[in-house]
Amino acid sequence: ERLQNLMVVIQKALGAYLEKQRNDFSRFYFLGDDDLLEIIGNASEPGKVLPHLGKMFASIATLNSVPCEDEGVLAKFDAMLSKDGEKVTLHSPIVVTDKMNVKEWLKQLEDDMKITLAKLLHSAVSEVQSAQTSTTSPEGKADFVNWANKFPAQVMILASQVDWSMSMDAALRGENSDKDLQTVLSAINGKLEVMAETVLLDLPSESRKKFEQLITELVHKRDVTKSMIDEGVCDVNDFRW
């Protein structure tokens, strides 16, 4: 009975300790007690923490490690890798030292992930507007394909959604909204033609998946834009928009 009571005390203390760790870094809530204990127990070996990243960060399977022989440095990571092999270079490399606890560099990863994606999205939205100036010319087609290839799939898709929303908003606010909406529709059809031609080529698996996702999004945008035109929507405050 004494040992049983002692075990209850130990379990309560362990539970309180793990809860404190989760309060300090909320993504630990995605982990079970066994996984969290393994991470804490291997704090001095970042490589053994990497297999658990996928449970804490959606779409991050692991990190790309680069050699670093600086004194006191346990590991250096310069990019995020998805399970599909997509690589996204971090805005600032994460340097894990022997004086850092595991929560510190995981928090650094979380912050750097957000900054990296925000900067990539800003660049993607800025560049898509110049890349789509004309998808009828060979140069315009090449620019659009290069733009789609340049950015990670998530960022590329979101940038295309932002650009379409901005174009629709501007068209509905204009004095000649019918004509402006037709221009938006023509631009979408032009992009669809470019992507339809491109996916027929011999492409790397990663690029093909990205382009297929973009085609799906463009088809949706085309259908919505066409329905706006058919229903005579011409005001940005129209509920249908």
mmCIF file of C-alpha atoms in Angstrom:
data_model
loop_
_atom_site.group_PDB
_atom_site.id
_atom_site.type_symbol
_atom_site.label_atom_id
_atom_site.label_comp_id
_atom_site.label_asym_id
_atom_site.label_seq_id
_atom_site.Cartn_x
_atom_site.Cartn_y
_atom_site.Cartn_z
ATOM 1 C CA GLU A 1 0.000 0.000 0.000
ATOM 2 C CA ARG A 2 2.869 2.343 0.827
ATOM 3 C CA LEU A 3 4.447 1.727 -2.595
ATOM 4 C CA GLN A 4 1.102 2.235 -4.267
ATOM 5 C CA ASN A 5 0.646 5.583 -2.539
ATOM 6 C CA LEU A 6 4.171 6.561 -3.506
ATOM 7 C CA MET A 7 3.428 5.662 -7.121
ATOM 8 C CA VAL A 8 0.318 7.859 -7.069
ATOM 9 C CA VAL A 9 2.380 10.778 -5.747
ATOM 10 C CA ILE A 10 5.020 10.250 -8.467
ATOM 11 C CA GLN A 11 2.393 10.069 -11.208
ATOM 12 C CA LYS A 12 0.762 13.276 -9.984
ATOM 13 C CA ALA A 13 4.117 15.050 -9.858
ATOM 14 C CA LEU A 14 4.974 13.814 -13.360
ATOM 15 C CA GLY A 15 1.575 14.892 -14.659
ATOM 16 C CA ALA A 16 2.042 18.364 -13.143
ATOM 17 C CA TYR A 17 5.530 18.635 -14.664
ATOM 18 C CA LEU A 18 4.295 17.669 -18.148
ATOM 19 C CA GLU A 19 1.386 20.093 -17.855
ATOM 20 C CA LYS A 20 3.841 22.881 -17.048
ATOM 21 C CA GLN A 21 5.872 21.971 -20.141
ATOM 22 C CA ARG A 22 2.720 22.133 -22.258
ATOM 23 C CA ASN A 23 1.791 25.501 -20.774
ATOM 24 C CA ASP A 24 5.239 26.802 -21.699
ATOM 25 C CA PHE A 25 4.974 25.539 -25.285
ATOM 26 C CA SER A 26 1.386 24.943 -26.395
ATOM 27 C CA ARG A 27 2.291 22.649 -29.298
ATOM 28 C CA PHE A 28 3.277 20.031 -26.733
ATOM 29 C CA TYR A 29 -0.480 19.533 -26.246
ATOM 30 C CA PHE A 30 -0.470 17.661 -29.558
ATOM 31 C CA LEU A 31 1.818 15.025 -28.030
ATOM 32 C CA GLY A 32 1.060 12.134 -25.727
ATOM 33 C CA ASP A 33 2.930 11.787 -22.439
ATOM 34 C CA ASP A 34 5.337 9.173 -23.844
ATOM 35 C CA ASP A 35 6.326 11.335 -26.824
ATOM 36 C CA LEU A 36 6.761 14.409 -24.635
ATOM 37 C CA LEU A 37 8.936 12.512 -22.169
ATOM 38 C CA GLU A 38 11.074 11.240 -25.042
ATOM 39 C CA ILE A 39 11.565 14.781 -26.335
ATOM 40 C CA ILE A 40 12.486 16.122 -22.908
ATOM 41 C CA GLY A 41 14.797 13.176 -22.263
ATOM 42 C CA ASN A 42 16.625 13.771 -25.551
ATOM 43 C CA ALA A 43 16.892 17.544 -25.227
ATOM 44 C CA SER A 44 20.641 17.376 -25.851
ATOM 45 C CA GLU A 45 20.135 15.368 -29.048
ATOM 46 C CA PRO A 46 18.046 17.465 -31.492
ATOM 47 C CA GLY A 47 18.146 14.681 -34.061
ATOM 48 C CA LYS A 48 15.976 12.501 -31.824
ATOM 49 C CA VAL A 49 13.419 15.291 -31.484
ATOM 50 C CA LEU A 50 12.904 15.654 -35.244
ATOM 51 C CA PRO A 51 10.679 12.551 -35.675
ATOM 52 C CA HIS A 52 8.095 14.210 -33.412
ATOM 53 C CA LEU A 53 7.871 17.467 -35.403
ATOM 54 C CA GLY A 54 5.064 16.201 -37.619
ATOM 55 C CA LYS A 55 2.754 15.914 -34.607
ATOM 56 C CA MET A 56 3.477 19.479 -33.497
ATOM 57 C CA PHE A 57 3.722 21.293 -36.842
ATOM 58 C CA ALA A 58 1.318 20.553 -39.682
ATOM 59 C CA SER A 59 3.124 19.614 -42.899
ATOM 60 C CA ILE A 60 6.624 19.719 -41.370
ATOM 61 C CA ALA A 61 8.033 16.202 -41.504
ATOM 62 C CA THR A 62 11.563 17.143 -40.472
ATOM 63 C CA LEU A 63 14.230 19.855 -40.730
ATOM 64 C CA ASN A 64 17.213 20.042 -43.019
ATOM 65 C CA SER A 65 20.418 19.802 -40.995
ATOM 66 C CA VAL A 66 23.612 21.520 -42.128
ATOM 67 C CA PRO A 67 27.125 20.898 -40.776
ATOM 68 C CA CYS A 68 28.296 23.280 -38.071
ATOM 69 C CA GLU A 69 31.505 22.797 -36.117
ATOM 70 C CA ASP A 70 31.179 25.836 -33.861
ATOM 71 C CA GLU A 71 31.885 25.155 -30.222
ATOM 72 C CA GLY A 72 28.799 24.366 -28.173
ATOM 73 C CA VAL A 73 26.540 23.939 -31.228
ATOM 74 C CA LEU A 74 24.526 20.715 -31.214
ATOM 75 C CA ALA A 75 22.776 21.213 -34.541
ATOM 76 C CA LYS A 76 21.982 23.790 -37.209
ATOM 77 C CA PHE A 77 18.800 23.693 -39.301
ATOM 78 C CA ASP A 78 18.272 25.822 -42.399
ATOM 79 C CA ALA A 79 15.036 24.538 -43.958
ATOM 80 C CA MET A 80 11.692 22.830 -43.330
ATOM 81 C CA LEU A 81 10.891 19.626 -45.221
ATOM 82 C CA SER A 82 7.432 18.198 -45.900
ATOM 83 C CA LYS A 83 6.562 14.514 -46.170
ATOM 84 C CA ASP A 84 6.307 15.046 -49.945
ATOM 85 C CA GLY A 85 9.881 16.321 -50.049
ATOM 86 C CA GLU A 86 9.051 20.008 -50.509
ATOM 87 C CA LYS A 87 11.794 22.175 -49.051
ATOM 88 C CA VAL A 88 11.239 25.663 -47.622
ATOM 89 C CA THR A 89 14.350 27.560 -46.598
ATOM 90 C CA LEU A 90 13.981 29.304 -43.246
ATOM 91 C CA HIS A 91 14.376 33.071 -43.085
ATOM 92 C CA SER A 92 16.973 32.599 -40.325
ATOM 93 C CA PRO A 93 18.765 29.298 -39.633
ATOM 94 C CA ILE A 94 18.080 27.736 -36.243
ATOM 95 C CA VAL A 95 21.236 27.120 -34.261
ATOM 96 C CA VAL A 96 20.746 24.732 -31.342
ATOM 97 C CA THR A 97 23.386 25.134 -28.636
ATOM 98 C CA ASP A 98 24.148 23.001 -25.602
ATOM 99 C CA LYS A 99 22.819 25.807 -23.373
ATOM 100 C CA MET A 100 19.338 25.799 -24.938
ATOM 101 C CA ASN A 101 16.505 23.637 -23.717
ATOM 102 C CA VAL A 102 14.309 21.940 -26.282
ATOM 103 C CA LYS A 103 11.437 24.417 -25.794
ATOM 104 C CA GLU A 104 13.658 27.338 -26.754
ATOM 105 C CA TRP A 105 14.639 26.125 -30.183
ATOM 106 C CA LEU A 106 11.161 24.751 -30.892
ATOM 107 C CA LYS A 107 9.724 28.198 -30.092
ATOM 108 C CA GLN A 108 12.369 29.679 -32.378
ATOM 109 C CA LEU A 109 11.255 27.268 -35.103
ATOM 110 C CA GLU A 110 7.630 28.304 -34.604
ATOM 111 C CA ASP A 111 8.464 32.003 -34.880
ATOM 112 C CA ASP A 112 10.799 31.536 -37.838
ATOM 113 C CA MET A 113 8.206 29.402 -39.631
ATOM 114 C CA LYS A 114 5.651 32.226 -39.376
ATOM 115 C CA ILE A 115 8.128 34.893 -40.484
ATOM 116 C CA THR A 116 9.349 32.770 -43.393
ATOM 117 C CA LEU A 117 5.848 32.059 -44.697
ATOM 118 C CA ALA A 118 4.752 35.678 -44.248
ATOM 119 C CA LYS A 119 7.715 36.983 -46.250
ATOM 120 C CA LEU A 120 7.221 34.357 -48.956
ATOM 121 C CA LEU A 121 3.522 35.238 -49.222
ATOM 122 C CA HIS A 122 4.309 38.943 -49.527
ATOM 123 C CA SER A 123 6.778 38.219 -52.322
ATOM 124 C CA ALA A 124 4.401 35.794 -54.058
ATOM 125 C CA VAL A 125 1.495 38.274 -54.083
ATOM 126 C CA SER A 126 3.760 41.046 -55.384
ATOM 127 C CA GLU A 127 5.276 38.895 -58.110
ATOM 128 C CA VAL A 128 2.099 37.203 -59.339
ATOM 129 C CA GLN A 129 0.715 40.562 -60.454
ATOM 130 C CA SER A 130 3.686 41.113 -62.759
ATOM 131 C CA ALA A 131 3.865 37.453 -63.822
ATOM 132 C CA GLN A 132 0.287 37.461 -65.094
ATOM 133 C CA THR A 133 0.467 40.650 -67.155
ATOM 134 C CA SER A 134 -0.070 38.593 -70.288
ATOM 135 C CA THR A 135 -0.466 34.835 -70.419
ATOM 136 C CA THR A 136 -1.007 35.033 -74.171
ATOM 137 C CA SER A 137 2.618 35.677 -75.069
ATOM 138 C CA PRO A 138 5.367 33.038 -74.678
ATOM 139 C CA GLU A 139 7.171 35.323 -72.237
ATOM 140 C CA GLY A 140 4.029 35.818 -70.152
ATOM 141 C CA LYS A 141 3.375 32.080 -70.053
ATOM 142 C CA ALA A 142 6.938 31.364 -68.984
ATOM 143 C CA ASP A 143 6.782 34.039 -66.280
ATOM 144 C CA PHE A 144 3.591 32.575 -64.819
ATOM 145 C CA VAL A 145 4.953 29.017 -64.796
ATOM 146 C CA ASN A 146 8.207 30.219 -63.215
ATOM 147 C CA TRP A 147 6.209 32.073 -60.562
ATOM 148 C CA ALA A 148 4.162 28.963 -59.746
ATOM 149 C CA ASN A 149 7.343 26.900 -59.518
ATOM 150 C CA LYS A 150 9.237 29.400 -57.409
ATOM 151 C CA PHE A 151 7.107 29.328 -54.260
ATOM 152 C CA PRO A 152 5.959 26.520 -51.951
ATOM 153 C CA ALA A 153 2.564 25.079 -52.873
ATOM 154 C CA GLN A 154 0.756 26.484 -49.828
ATOM 155 C CA VAL A 155 2.124 29.984 -50.423
ATOM 156 C CA MET A 156 1.533 29.851 -54.173
ATOM 157 C CA ILE A 157 -2.115 28.798 -53.778
ATOM 158 C CA LEU A 158 -2.806 31.405 -51.099
ATOM 159 C CA ALA A 159 -1.147 34.142 -53.186
ATOM 160 C CA SER A 160 -3.341 33.246 -56.161
ATOM 161 C CA GLN A 161 -6.418 33.475 -53.920
ATOM 162 C CA VAL A 162 -5.345 36.870 -52.577
ATOM 163 C CA ASP A 163 -4.647 38.158 -56.082
ATOM 164 C CA TRP A 164 -8.017 36.936 -57.397
ATOM 165 C CA SER A 165 -9.888 38.460 -54.439
ATOM 166 C CA MET A 166 -8.131 41.787 -54.981
ATOM 167 C CA SER A 167 -8.940 41.692 -58.709
ATOM 168 C CA MET A 168 -12.603 40.900 -58.057
ATOM 169 C CA ASP A 169 -12.867 43.602 -55.408
ATOM 170 C CA ALA A 170 -11.340 46.194 -57.752
ATOM 171 C CA ALA A 171 -13.641 45.122 -60.588
ATOM 172 C CA LEU A 172 -16.782 45.379 -58.450
ATOM 173 C CA ARG A 173 -15.761 48.798 -57.199
ATOM 174 C CA GLY A 174 -15.136 50.138 -60.709
ATOM 175 C CA GLU A 175 -17.566 52.136 -62.820
ATOM 176 C CA ASN A 176 -17.679 49.471 -65.541
ATOM 177 C CA SER A 177 -17.845 46.344 -63.413
ATOM 178 C CA ASP A 178 -19.246 44.096 -66.167
ATOM 179 C CA LYS A 179 -16.289 44.744 -68.425
ATOM 180 C CA ASP A 180 -13.820 44.505 -65.533
ATOM 181 C CA LEU A 181 -15.252 41.150 -64.417
ATOM 182 C CA GLN A 182 -14.911 39.857 -67.967
ATOM 183 C CA THR A 183 -11.256 40.916 -67.852
ATOM 184 C CA VAL A 184 -10.769 38.952 -64.621
ATOM 185 C CA LEU A 185 -12.451 35.918 -66.206
ATOM 186 C CA SER A 186 -10.249 36.157 -69.289
ATOM 187 C CA ALA A 187 -7.141 36.302 -67.105
ATOM 188 C CA ILE A 188 -8.232 33.157 -65.232
ATOM 189 C CA ASN A 189 -8.914 31.321 -68.493
ATOM 190 C CA GLY A 190 -5.487 32.351 -69.741
ATOM 191 C CA LYS A 191 -3.839 30.903 -66.641
ATOM 192 C CA LEU A 192 -5.854 27.700 -66.962
ATOM 193 C CA GLU A 193 -4.675 27.274 -70.546
ATOM 194 C CA VAL A 194 -1.062 27.757 -69.485
ATOM 195 C CA MET A 195 -1.360 25.227 -66.652
ATOM 196 C CA ALA A 196 -3.227 22.729 -68.866
ATOM 197 C CA GLU A 197 -0.377 22.876 -71.379
ATOM 198 C CA THR A 198 2.264 22.672 -68.677
ATOM 199 C CA VAL A 199 0.970 19.557 -66.882
ATOM 200 C CA LEU A 200 1.187 17.631 -70.158
ATOM 201 C CA LEU A 201 4.955 18.063 -70.083
ATOM 202 C CA ASP A 202 7.449 15.783 -68.354
ATOM 203 C CA LEU A 203 7.566 17.376 -64.898
ATOM 204 C CA PRO A 204 9.041 16.483 -61.504
ATOM 205 C CA SER A 205 6.438 14.944 -59.184
ATOM 206 C CA GLU A 206 6.533 17.938 -56.821
ATOM 207 C CA SER A 207 5.874 20.459 -59.617
ATOM 208 C CA ARG A 208 3.086 18.351 -61.095
ATOM 209 C CA LYS A 209 1.271 18.201 -57.727
ATOM 210 C CA LYS A 210 1.581 21.963 -57.302
ATOM 211 C CA PHE A 211 0.251 22.676 -60.777
ATOM 212 C CA GLU A 212 -2.665 20.270 -60.335
ATOM 213 C CA GLN A 213 -3.580 22.056 -57.089
ATOM 214 C CA LEU A 214 -3.386 25.405 -58.867
ATOM 215 C CA ILE A 215 -5.623 24.149 -61.677
ATOM 216 C CA THR A 216 -8.230 23.064 -59.114
ATOM 217 C CA GLU A 217 -8.164 26.528 -57.532
ATOM 218 C CA LEU A 218 -8.332 28.285 -60.906
ATOM 219 C CA VAL A 219 -11.346 26.208 -61.982
ATOM 220 C CA HIS A 220 -13.130 27.237 -58.774
ATOM 221 C CA LYS A 221 -12.250 30.903 -59.352
ATOM 222 C CA ARG A 222 -13.441 30.676 -62.955
ATOM 223 C CA ASP A 223 -16.783 29.180 -61.901
ATOM 224 C CA VAL A 224 -17.346 31.772 -59.179
ATOM 225 C CA THR A 225 -16.389 34.660 -61.462
ATOM 226 C CA LYS A 226 -18.661 33.363 -64.229
ATOM 227 C CA SER A 227 -21.567 32.991 -61.796
ATOM 228 C CA MET A 228 -21.048 36.593 -60.643
ATOM 229 C CA ILE A 229 -21.258 37.746 -64.250
ATOM 230 C CA ASP A 230 -24.289 35.578 -65.090
ATOM 231 C CA GLU A 231 -26.163 36.789 -62.008
ATOM 232 C CA GLY A 232 -25.399 40.433 -62.763
ATOM 233 C CA VAL A 233 -23.421 41.126 -59.602
ATOM 234 C CA CYS A 234 -21.917 44.600 -59.992
ATOM 235 C CA ASP A 235 -21.514 45.906 -56.451
ATOM 236 C CA VAL A 236 -18.828 44.990 -53.951
ATOM 237 C CA ASN A 237 -21.472 45.073 -51.189
ATOM 238 C CA ASP A 238 -23.709 42.547 -52.963
ATOM 239 C CA PHE A 239 -24.321 39.620 -50.597
ATOM 240 C CA ARG A 240 -23.639 37.123 -53.369
ATOM 241 C CA TRP A 241 -20.039 38.339 -53.529
#
